[in-house]
Short mmCIF file of C-alpha atoms in Angstrom, two decimals:
data_model
loop_
_atom_site.label_atom_id
_atom_site.label_comp_id
_atom_site.label_asym_id
_atom_site.label_seq_id
_atom_site.Cartn_x
_atom_site.Cartn_y
_atom_site.Cartn_z
CA MET A 1 0.29 0.23 0.19
CA ALA A 2 2.50 2.56 0.80
CA LEU A 3 4.46 1.78 -2.66
CA GLU A 4 1.16 2.90 -4.01
CA GLY A 5 1.11 6.23 -2.03
CA GLN A 6 3.98 6.98 -4.28
CA LYS A 7 1.74 7.74 -7.42
CA PHE A 8 1.10 10.97 -5.48
CA ILE A 9 4.88 12.33 -4.14
CA PRO A 10 4.26 15.59 -7.30
CA PHE A 11 0.85 16.30 -6.71
CA VAL A 12 2.29 16.58 -2.64
CA GLU A 13 5.30 18.61 -4.22
CA LYS A 14 2.99 20.85 -5.30
CA MET A 15 0.67 21.01 -3.14
CA ILE A 16 3.74 22.03 -0.28
CA GLU A 17 4.72 24.45 -2.64
CA LYS A 18 1.51 26.80 -3.26
CA LEU A 19 1.30 26.83 0.72
CA GLU A 20 2.61 29.84 2.27
CA ILE A 21 4.22 28.59 5.15
CA GLY A 22 3.88 30.31 8.39
CA LYS A 23 0.73 32.67 7.81
CA ASN A 24 -1.52 30.48 10.02
CA PHE A 25 -1.59 27.98 12.41
CA GLU A 26 -4.55 26.39 10.56
CA GLN A 27 -1.34 24.70 8.00
CA VAL A 28 0.05 22.87 11.20
CA ASP A 29 -2.29 20.55 10.57
CA PHE A 30 -2.27 20.04 6.80
CA ILE A 31 1.16 20.23 6.81
CA ALA A 32 1.98 17.46 9.41
CA GLY A 33 -0.94 15.62 7.54
CA ILE A 34 1.12 16.14 4.45
CA ALA A 35 4.27 14.76 6.15
CA TYR A 36 2.84 12.30 8.09
CA PHE A 37 1.71 10.74 3.99
CA LEU A 38 5.52 11.45 3.41
CA SER A 39 7.25 9.36 5.83
CA TYR A 40 4.88 6.60 5.43
CA ILE A 41 5.69 5.92 2.21
CA ALA A 42 9.14 6.24 3.44
CA GLU A 43 10.04 9.44 1.77
CA TYR A 44 11.70 10.62 5.18
CA LYS A 45 13.96 13.89 3.69
CA LYS A 46 10.51 15.11 2.75
CA ALA A 47 8.70 14.28 5.35
CA GLU A 48 11.68 15.27 7.65
CA SER A 49 11.33 18.79 5.95
CA LEU A 50 8.09 19.29 7.17
CA TYR A 51 8.52 18.52 10.15
CA LYS A 52 10.52 21.00 10.72
CA ARG A 53 8.97 23.47 9.01
CA VAL A 54 5.39 22.45 11.81
CA LEU A 55 7.90 23.08 14.31
CA HIS A 56 8.98 26.54 13.17
CA ILE A 57 5.82 28.07 12.95
CA SER A 58 4.77 26.59 16.58
CA GLU A 59 7.46 28.27 17.59
CA LYS A 60 6.73 31.34 15.70
CA ILE A 61 3.09 31.37 16.99
CA LEU A 62 2.58 29.58 20.60
CA GLY A 63 6.40 30.32 21.62
CA GLU A 64 9.91 28.12 21.78
CA GLU A 65 8.42 27.88 25.64
CA HIS A 66 4.93 26.52 24.65
CA PRO A 67 5.14 22.10 26.43
CA ASP A 68 3.39 21.68 22.24
CA SER A 69 7.14 22.96 20.62
CA ALA A 70 9.09 21.51 23.27
CA ILE A 71 8.06 18.77 24.06
CA TYR A 72 7.88 18.25 19.99
CA LYS A 73 11.18 19.46 19.02
CA VAL A 74 13.21 17.26 22.46
CA LEU A 75 11.65 14.76 20.68
CA VAL A 76 13.23 15.21 17.42
CA ARG A 77 15.71 15.80 19.03
CA ARG A 78 16.52 12.43 20.74
CA LEU A 79 14.37 10.05 18.89
CA GLY A 80 14.83 11.10 15.71
CA ILE A 81 11.25 12.55 13.65
CA ASN A 82 10.57 9.13 12.46
CA HIS A 83 10.47 7.57 15.82
CA PRO A 84 6.55 6.47 16.61
CA ASN A 85 6.52 8.32 20.18
CA THR A 86 7.55 11.22 17.97
CA GLN A 87 5.04 10.69 15.54
CA ILE A 88 2.21 10.33 18.35
CA VAL A 89 2.73 12.97 19.56
CA TYR A 90 2.33 15.49 17.04
CA GLU A 91 -0.31 13.20 16.05
CA ASN A 92 -1.92 14.82 19.71
CA MET A 93 -1.14 17.98 18.98
CA LYS A 94 -3.53 17.87 15.69
CA GLU A 95 -6.12 17.58 18.12
#
């Protein structure tokens, strides 16, 4: 199933190009969803880039000291972007 998702990469890349990153917090869920999809189909470098954008937006809007920003930053640094615990926390942040 993950291999079938690879055919959507050009579409996803076009969506990413059109985003005005950092304009509002509502984009965080959308960008995170795309990043999750990319990590699911093993496009880890592209997913990591988007997760970094999400972190940047969160820090800009919520502040670096906000629990969501701080927890995600530590998890990414210590466990990596694709670690299951990082993904769980990130999914919980979207709710």
